[in-house]
PDB file of C-alpha atoms in Angstrom:
ATOM      1  CA  MET A 117     -14.844   6.654 -22.196  1.00  0.00           C
ATOM      2  CA  ARG A 118     -13.163   3.865 -20.215  1.00  0.00           C
ATOM      3  CA  ASP A 119     -10.007   5.959 -19.844  1.00  0.00           C
ATOM      4  CA  TYR A 120     -12.093   8.866 -18.613  1.00  0.00           C
ATOM      5  CA  LYS A 121     -13.810   6.711 -15.976  1.00  0.00           C
ATOM      6  CA  LEU A 122     -10.451   5.401 -14.821  1.00  0.00           C
ATOM      7  CA  THR A 123      -9.127   8.948 -14.487  1.00  0.00           C
ATOM      8  CA  ILE A 124     -12.162   9.913 -12.395  1.00  0.00           C
ATOM      9  CA  GLU A 125     -11.595   6.890 -10.149  1.00  0.00           C
ATOM     10  CA  TYR A 126      -7.985   7.862  -9.588  1.00  0.00           C
ATOM     11  CA  LYS A 127      -8.952  11.441  -8.697  1.00  0.00           C
ATOM     12  CA  HIS A 128     -11.456   9.996  -6.233  1.00  0.00           C
ATOM     13  CA  LEU A 129      -8.565   8.273  -4.434  1.00  0.00           C
ATOM     14  CA  LYS A 130      -7.190  11.634  -3.277  1.00  0.00           C
ATOM     15  CA  GLN A 131      -9.927  11.715  -0.643  1.00  0.00           C
ATOM     16  CA  HIS A 132     -10.663   8.013  -0.234  1.00  0.00           C
ATOM     17  CA  CYS A 133      -7.391   6.089  -0.482  1.00  0.00           C
ATOM     18  CA  PRO A 134      -6.927   3.826   2.583  1.00  0.00           C
ATOM     19  CA  VAL A 135      -4.518   5.188   5.195  1.00  0.00           C
ATOM     20  CA  GLY A 136      -1.044   3.730   4.715  1.00  0.00           C
ATOM     21  CA  VAL A 137      -1.586   2.897   1.025  1.00  0.00           C
ATOM     22  CA  TYR A 138      -0.153   5.053  -1.775  1.00  0.00           C
ATOM     23  CA  LEU A 139      -0.738   4.763  -5.513  1.00  0.00           C
ATOM     24  CA  LEU A 140       0.780   6.648  -8.457  1.00  0.00           C
ATOM     25  CA  PRO A 141       0.041   6.245 -12.178  1.00  0.00           C
ATOM     26  CA  SER A 142       2.723   5.063 -14.573  1.00  0.00           C
ATOM     27  CA  PHE A 143       4.431   7.649 -16.778  1.00  0.00           C
ATOM     28  CA  ASP A 144       3.539   5.953 -20.056  1.00  0.00           C
ATOM     29  CA  ASP A 145       0.554   3.668 -19.395  1.00  0.00           C
ATOM     30  CA  ILE A 146      -2.723   5.051 -18.070  1.00  0.00           C
ATOM     31  CA  ARG A 147      -3.802   1.572 -16.953  1.00  0.00           C
ATOM     32  CA  LEU A 148      -0.712   0.764 -14.902  1.00  0.00           C
ATOM     33  CA  PHE A 149      -0.204   2.044 -11.370  1.00  0.00           C
ATOM     34  CA  HIS A 150       2.616   1.649  -8.864  1.00  0.00           C
ATOM     35  CA  GLY A 151       1.802   1.400  -5.184  1.00  0.00           C
ATOM     36  CA  VAL A 152       3.110   0.711  -1.702  1.00  0.00           C
ATOM     37  CA  VAL A 153       1.539  -0.445   1.561  1.00  0.00           C
ATOM     38  CA  PHE A 154       2.942   0.585   4.942  1.00  0.00           C
ATOM     39  CA  VAL A 155       1.719  -1.852   7.603  1.00  0.00           C
ATOM     40  CA  ARG A 156       1.409  -0.320  11.067  1.00  0.00           C
ATOM     41  CA  ARG A 157      -0.133  -3.039  13.222  1.00  0.00           C
ATOM     42  CA  GLY A 158      -0.416  -6.805  13.534  1.00  0.00           C
ATOM     43  CA  MET A 159       1.937  -9.552  12.375  1.00  0.00           C
ATOM     44  CA  PHE A 160       3.182  -7.552   9.388  1.00  0.00           C
ATOM     45  CA  THR A 161       3.996  -4.406  11.418  1.00  0.00           C
ATOM     46  CA  ASN A 162       6.688  -2.210   9.811  1.00  0.00           C
ATOM     47  CA  GLY A 163       6.428  -4.006   6.480  1.00  0.00           C
ATOM     48  CA  VAL A 164       6.854  -1.864   3.361  1.00  0.00           C
ATOM     49  CA  PHE A 165       5.338  -3.776   0.468  1.00  0.00           C
ATOM     50  CA  LYS A 166       5.459  -2.489  -3.107  1.00  0.00           C
ATOM     51  CA  PHE A 167       2.991  -3.554  -5.782  1.00  0.00           C
ATOM     52  CA  GLU A 168       1.686  -2.912  -9.276  1.00  0.00           C
ATOM     53  CA  LEU A 169      -1.994  -2.489 -10.113  1.00  0.00           C
ATOM     54  CA  ARG A 170      -3.080  -3.005 -13.699  1.00  0.00           C
ATOM     55  CA  CYS A 171      -6.498  -2.370 -15.211  1.00  0.00           C
ATOM     56  CA  PRO A 172      -7.244  -4.339 -18.419  1.00  0.00           C
ATOM     57  CA  LEU A 173      -8.468  -2.626 -21.572  1.00  0.00           C
ATOM     58  CA  LYS A 174     -12.065  -3.594 -20.811  1.00  0.00           C
ATOM     59  CA  TYR A 175     -11.885  -2.429 -17.209  1.00  0.00           C
ATOM     60  CA  ASN A 176     -15.272  -1.073 -16.066  1.00  0.00           C
ATOM     61  CA  ASP A 177     -17.040  -3.812 -17.997  1.00  0.00           C
ATOM     62  CA  ALA A 178     -18.870  -6.315 -15.808  1.00  0.00           C
ATOM     63  CA  GLY A 179     -16.641  -9.197 -14.763  1.00  0.00           C
ATOM     64  CA  THR A 180     -13.402  -7.463 -15.780  1.00  0.00           C
ATOM     65  CA  HIS A 181     -11.109  -7.479 -12.760  1.00  0.00           C
ATOM     66  CA  PRO A 182      -8.038  -5.329 -12.156  1.00  0.00           C
ATOM     67  CA  THR A 183      -4.940  -7.255 -11.075  1.00  0.00           C
ATOM     68  CA  VAL A 184      -2.536  -6.531  -8.235  1.00  0.00           C
ATOM     69  CA  LYS A 185       0.926  -8.074  -8.077  1.00  0.00           C
ATOM     70  CA  PHE A 186       3.430  -7.434  -5.319  1.00  0.00           C
ATOM     71  CA  THR A 187       6.968  -6.731  -6.460  1.00  0.00           C
ATOM     72  CA  SER A 188       8.066  -7.156  -2.839  1.00  0.00           C
ATOM     73  CA  TYR A 189       8.044 -10.698  -1.462  1.00  0.00           C
ATOM     74  CA  VAL A 190       4.920 -11.248   0.631  1.00  0.00           C
ATOM     75  CA  TYR A 191       4.307 -14.403   2.685  1.00  0.00           C
ATOM     76  CA  ASN A 192       0.539 -14.382   2.954  1.00  0.00           C
ATOM     77  CA  PRO A 193      -2.234 -16.895   2.090  1.00  0.00           C
ATOM     78  CA  HIS A 194      -3.842 -14.236  -0.132  1.00  0.00           C
ATOM     79  CA  VAL A 195      -0.698 -13.737  -2.274  1.00  0.00           C
ATOM     80  CA  HIS A 196       0.648 -16.194  -4.845  1.00  0.00           C
ATOM     81  CA  PRO A 197       4.138 -17.258  -3.699  1.00  0.00           C
ATOM     82  CA  THR A 198       5.650 -17.124  -7.197  1.00  0.00           C
ATOM     83  CA  THR A 199       3.834 -14.391  -9.111  1.00  0.00           C
ATOM     84  CA  GLY A 200       2.978 -12.122  -6.171  1.00  0.00           C
ATOM     85  CA  GLU A 201      -0.598 -11.791  -7.442  1.00  0.00           C
ATOM     86  CA  VAL A 202      -3.310 -10.964  -4.903  1.00  0.00           C
ATOM     87  CA  ASP A 203      -6.495 -13.071  -4.923  1.00  0.00           C
ATOM     88  CA  ILE A 204      -8.817 -10.293  -6.072  1.00  0.00           C
ATOM     89  CA  LYS A 205     -11.039 -12.750  -7.960  1.00  0.00           C
ATOM     90  CA  ARG A 206     -11.474 -14.956  -4.887  1.00  0.00           C
ATOM     91  CA  GLU A 207     -12.704 -11.978  -2.868  1.00  0.00           C
ATOM     92  CA  TYR A 208     -14.784 -10.490  -5.704  1.00  0.00           C
ATOM     93  CA  PRO A 209     -15.901 -13.385  -7.958  1.00  0.00           C
ATOM     94  CA  ARG A 210     -17.925 -11.023 -10.143  1.00  0.00           C
ATOM     95  CA  TRP A 211     -16.553  -7.531 -10.624  1.00  0.00           C
ATOM     96  CA  ASP A 212     -19.368  -4.952 -10.701  1.00  0.00           C
ATOM     97  CA  SER A 213     -18.263  -1.596 -12.082  1.00  0.00           C
ATOM     98  CA  ASN A 214     -21.169   0.102 -10.297  1.00  0.00           C
ATOM     99  CA  ARG A 215     -20.011  -1.129  -6.872  1.00  0.00           C
ATOM    100  CA  HIS A 216     -16.305  -1.885  -7.193  1.00  0.00           C
ATOM    101  CA  PHE A 217     -13.612   0.712  -7.821  1.00  0.00           C
ATOM    102  CA  LEU A 218      -9.870   1.281  -7.383  1.00  0.00           C
ATOM    103  CA  THR A 219     -10.488   2.178  -3.755  1.00  0.00           C
ATOM    104  CA  THR A 220     -12.192  -1.227  -3.345  1.00  0.00           C
ATOM    105  CA  VAL A 221      -9.043  -2.961  -4.531  1.00  0.00           C
ATOM    106  CA  LEU A 222      -6.704  -0.888  -2.360  1.00  0.00           C
ATOM    107  CA  THR A 223      -8.847  -1.421   0.725  1.00  0.00           C
ATOM    108  CA  TYR A 224      -8.650  -5.173   0.164  1.00  0.00           C
ATOM    109  CA  VAL A 225      -4.895  -5.054  -0.484  1.00  0.00           C
ATOM    110  CA  LYS A 226      -4.464  -3.336   2.866  1.00  0.00           C
ATOM    111  CA  ARG A 227      -6.868  -5.679   4.657  1.00  0.00           C
ATOM    112  CA  ILE A 228      -4.983  -8.882   3.792  1.00  0.00           C
ATOM    113  CA  PHE A 229      -2.183  -7.783   6.127  1.00  0.00           C
ATOM    114  CA  TYR A 230      -4.578  -7.530   9.072  1.00  0.00           C
ATOM    115  CA  THR A 231      -6.615 -10.712   8.523  1.00  0.00           C
ATOM    116  CA  ARG A 232      -6.724 -12.999  11.561  1.00  0.00           C
ATOM    117  CA  GLU A 233      -9.127 -15.635  10.264  1.00  0.00           C
ATOM    118  CA  TYR A 234      -9.428 -17.512   6.990  1.00  0.00           C
ATOM    119  CA  GLN A 235     -12.561 -19.046   5.518  1.00  0.00           C
ATOM    120  CA  ASP A 236     -13.037 -22.770   5.046  1.00  0.00           C
ATOM    121  CA  GLU A 237     -12.588 -22.567   1.260  1.00  0.00           C
ATOM    122  CA  ASP A 238      -8.949 -23.570   1.654  1.00  0.00           C
ATOM    123  CA  ASP A 239      -8.372 -24.564  -1.963  1.00  0.00           C
ATOM    124  CA  LYS A 240      -9.105 -21.037  -3.228  1.00  0.00           C
ATOM    125  CA  TYR A 241      -6.220 -19.343  -1.422  1.00  0.00           C
ATOM    126  CA  PRO A 242      -3.194 -18.896  -3.726  1.00  0.00           C
ATOM    127  CA  ASN A 243      -0.541 -19.639  -1.076  1.00  0.00           C
ATOM    128  CA  GLN A 244      -1.540 -23.026   0.297  1.00  0.00           C
ATOM    129  CA  GLU A 245       1.703 -23.467   2.211  1.00  0.00           C
ATOM    130  CA  ALA A 246       1.186 -20.229   4.143  1.00  0.00           C
ATOM    131  CA  LEU A 247      -2.432 -21.145   4.879  1.00  0.00           C
ATOM    132  CA  LYS A 248      -1.497 -24.587   6.191  1.00  0.00           C
ATOM    133  CA  LEU A 249       1.290 -23.182   8.360  1.00  0.00           C
ATOM    134  CA  TYR A 250      -1.069 -20.556   9.804  1.00  0.00           C
ATOM    135  CA  LYS A 251      -3.562 -23.241  10.810  1.00  0.00           C
ATOM    136  CA  THR A 252      -1.087 -25.832  12.123  1.00  0.00           C
ATOM    137  CA  ASP A 253       1.869 -23.831  13.460  1.00  0.00           C
ATOM    138  CA  LEU A 254       1.024 -20.222  14.222  1.00  0.00           C
ATOM    139  CA  GLU A 255       4.448 -19.468  15.699  1.00  0.00           C
ATOM    140  CA  GLY A 256       6.108 -20.868  12.587  1.00  0.00           C
ATOM    141  CA  PHE A 257       3.842 -18.653  10.486  1.00  0.00           C
ATOM    142  CA  ARG A 258       4.846 -15.626  12.570  1.00  0.00           C
ATOM    143  CA  ARG A 259       8.517 -16.378  11.938  1.00  0.00           C
ATOM    144  CA  ARG A 260       7.990 -16.567   8.177  1.00  0.00           C
ATOM    145  CA  VAL A 261       6.046 -13.295   8.270  1.00  0.00           C
ATOM    146  CA  ALA A 262       8.829 -11.633  10.286  1.00  0.00           C
ATOM    147  CA  GLU A 263      11.340 -12.754   7.636  1.00  0.00           C
ATOM    148  CA  CYS A 264       9.138 -11.325   4.915  1.00  0.00           C
ATOM    149  CA  VAL A 265       8.860  -7.984   6.786  1.00  0.00           C
ATOM    150  CA  ARG A 266      12.653  -7.754   7.194  1.00  0.00           C
ATOM    151  CA  GLU A 267      13.120  -8.523   3.506  1.00  0.00           C
ATOM    152  CA  SER A 268      10.662  -5.767   2.571  1.00  0.00           C
ATOM    153  CA  GLN A 269      12.628  -3.283   4.666  1.00  0.00           C
ATOM    154  CA  LYS A 270      15.925  -4.297   3.092  1.00  0.00           C
ATOM    155  CA  GLY A 271      14.452  -3.774  -0.370  1.00  0.00           C
ATOM    156  CA  VAL A 272      12.952  -0.341   0.272  1.00  0.00           C
ATOM    157  CA  TYR A 273      15.675   1.492  -1.680  1.00  0.00           C
ATOM    158  CA  LEU A 274      15.765  -1.070  -4.507  1.00  0.00           C
ATOM    159  CA  ASN A 275      13.504   0.826  -6.875  1.00  0.00           C
ATOM    160  CA  GLU A 276      11.839  -1.039  -9.732  1.00  0.00           C
ATOM    161  CA  ASN A 277      12.659   0.111 -13.261  1.00  0.00           C
ATOM    162  CA  GLY A 278       9.905   2.370 -14.523  1.00  0.00           C
ATOM    163  CA  SER A 279       8.198   2.689 -11.149  1.00  0.00           C
ATOM    164  CA  THR A 280       6.814   6.108 -10.309  1.00  0.00           C
ATOM    165  CA  ILE A 281       7.282   5.399  -6.589  1.00  0.00           C
ATOM    166  CA  LYS A 282      10.911   5.944  -5.630  1.00  0.00           C
ATOM    167  CA  PHE A 283      12.540   5.641  -2.219  1.00  0.00           C
ATOM    168  CA  THR A 284      15.733   7.515  -1.395  1.00  0.00           C
ATOM    169  CA  LYS A 285      17.845   7.379   1.733  1.00  0.00           C
ATOM    170  CA  GLU A 286      17.118  10.026   4.324  1.00  0.00           C
ATOM    171  CA  GLU A 287      18.855  13.372   3.974  1.00  0.00           C
ATOM    172  CA  LYS A 288      19.077  16.324   6.356  1.00  0.00           C
ATOM    173  CA  VAL A 289      16.006  17.960   4.851  1.00  0.00           C
ATOM    174  CA  HIS A 290      13.937  14.857   5.636  1.00  0.00           C
ATOM    175  CA  GLU A 291      15.002  14.981   9.286  1.00  0.00           C
ATOM    176  CA  ILE A 292      14.042  18.666   9.468  1.00  0.00           C
ATOM    177  CA  LEU A 293      10.657  17.938   7.871  1.00  0.00           C
ATOM    178  CA  ARG A 294       9.972  15.156  10.351  1.00  0.00           C
ATOM    179  CA  ASP A 295      10.795  17.445  13.277  1.00  0.00           C
ATOM    180  CA  LEU A 296       8.522  20.176  11.917  1.00  0.00           C
ATOM    181  CA  MET A 297       5.642  17.712  11.583  1.00  0.00           C
ATOM    182  CA  LYS A 298       6.174  16.466  15.130  1.00  0.00           C
ATOM    183  CA  GLN A 299       6.113  20.043  16.424  1.00  0.00           C
ATOM    184  CA  ARG A 300       2.929  20.935  14.567  1.00  0.00           C
ATOM    185  CA  TYR A 301       0.906  17.737  14.939  1.00  0.00           C
ATOM    186  CA  GLY A 302       2.064  16.408  18.283  1.00  0.00           C
ATOM    187  CA  ALA A 303       3.495  13.106  17.034  1.00  0.00           C
ATOM    188  CA  ASN A 304       5.061  12.565  20.439  1.00  0.00           C
ATOM    189  CA  ASP A 305       1.649  12.479  22.074  1.00  0.00           C
ATOM    190  CA  ASP A 306       1.005   8.868  23.106  1.00  0.00           C
ATOM    191  CA  LYS A 307      -2.702   9.363  22.470  1.00  0.00           C
ATOM    192  CA  MET A 308      -2.132  10.131  18.807  1.00  0.00           C
ATOM    193  CA  ASN A 309      -0.996   7.369  16.445  1.00  0.00           C
ATOM    194  CA  ALA A 310       0.193   7.476  12.830  1.00  0.00           C
ATOM    195  CA  ASP A 311      -3.304   6.923  11.420  1.00  0.00           C
ATOM    196  CA  ASP A 312      -4.639   9.898  13.422  1.00  0.00           C
ATOM    197  CA  ILE A 313      -1.860  12.133  12.099  1.00  0.00           C
ATOM    198  CA  ALA A 314      -2.492  11.030   8.512  1.00  0.00           C
ATOM    199  CA  ARG A 315      -6.149  12.041   8.824  1.00  0.00           C
ATOM    200  CA  VAL A 316      -5.478  15.582  10.068  1.00  0.00           C
ATOM    201  CA  VAL A 317      -2.625  16.573   7.758  1.00  0.00           C
ATOM    202  CA  THR A 318      -3.819  18.275   4.579  1.00  0.00           C
ATOM    203  CA  ARG A 319      -1.948  18.460   1.284  1.00  0.00           C
ATOM    204  CA  GLU A 320      -1.575  22.238   1.584  1.00  0.00           C
ATOM    205  CA  GLU A 321      -0.092  21.988   5.082  1.00  0.00           C
ATOM    206  CA  THR A 322       2.323  19.291   3.941  1.00  0.00           C
ATOM    207  CA  LEU A 323       3.539  21.418   1.029  1.00  0.00           C
ATOM    208  CA  GLU A 324       4.004  24.361   3.375  1.00  0.00           C
ATOM    209  CA  LEU A 325       6.110  22.267   5.759  1.00  0.00           C
ATOM    210  CA  ILE A 326       8.190  20.887   2.872  1.00  0.00           C
ATOM    211  CA  LYS A 327       8.931  24.463   1.770  1.00  0.00           C
ATOM    212  CA  GLN A 328       9.971  25.390   5.315  1.00  0.00           C
ATOM    213  CA  ALA A 329      12.154  22.298   5.634  1.00  0.00           C
ATOM    214  CA  ARG A 330      13.978  23.100   2.386  1.00  0.00           C
ATOM    215  CA  SER A 331      14.603  26.692   3.483  1.00  0.00           C
ATOM    216  CA  LEU A 332      15.939  25.606   6.876  1.00  0.00           C
ATOM    217  CA  SER A 333      18.120  22.946   5.255  1.00  0.00           C
ATOM    218  CA  MET A 334      19.653  25.461   2.843  1.00  0.00           C
ATOM    219  CA  ALA A 335      20.253  27.929   5.689  1.00  0.00           C
ATOM    220  CA  ARG A 336      22.011  25.291   7.792  1.00  0.00           C
ATOM    221  CA  ASN A 337      24.120  24.152   4.850  1.00  0.00           C
ATOM    222  CA  SER A 338      25.299  27.730   4.232  1.00  0.00           C
ATOM    223  CA  GLU A 339      26.332  28.028   7.877  1.00  0.00           C
ATOM    224  CA  GLU A 340      28.482  24.881   7.758  1.00  0.00           C
TER     225      GLU A 340
END
């Protein structure tokens, strides 16, 4: 029954996953997921942060939290500097399976990159050094965040063993696909940002454009 509920939650994510966050199940463990966050605004802009989300065997029981650990280095008061674990329990002291779901976790994981204020409960944040630097030397904090963003970009193509999320270097077909999407959805329009585009593009349209991009790529290759 627990596995069934977890499967339903994952299916629910197809319509309700936060923009810029992607999650895929593991090949051999129904309770392990691999994810990535693309940060588009704020201090962490252009960061690409990979993570793992694990649901314990008793997930969906009251008080049984899922865990999220970043495999990318993240300099953030909400993330443990050594383990990469996100402070889910600090934000949700009591996990309620009737109110909290996978989408709850992913929304919080995204939100920690846009936080501009921190509560007074300083001792409950896992990265005390980052918290202190934020409060005493904001410019120094910005520099550390910028380093962390650059490191995340450098590690984009370093895929974790067993991860279902893989990044490969851009090929000609990817360039063609990007151009097709710009033509159809007006990505060059200054009034339309990445979040707007993500909301209007459907799965069916994306698959259609991928098919077109592959056909055009093959045609161009045959001409060369």
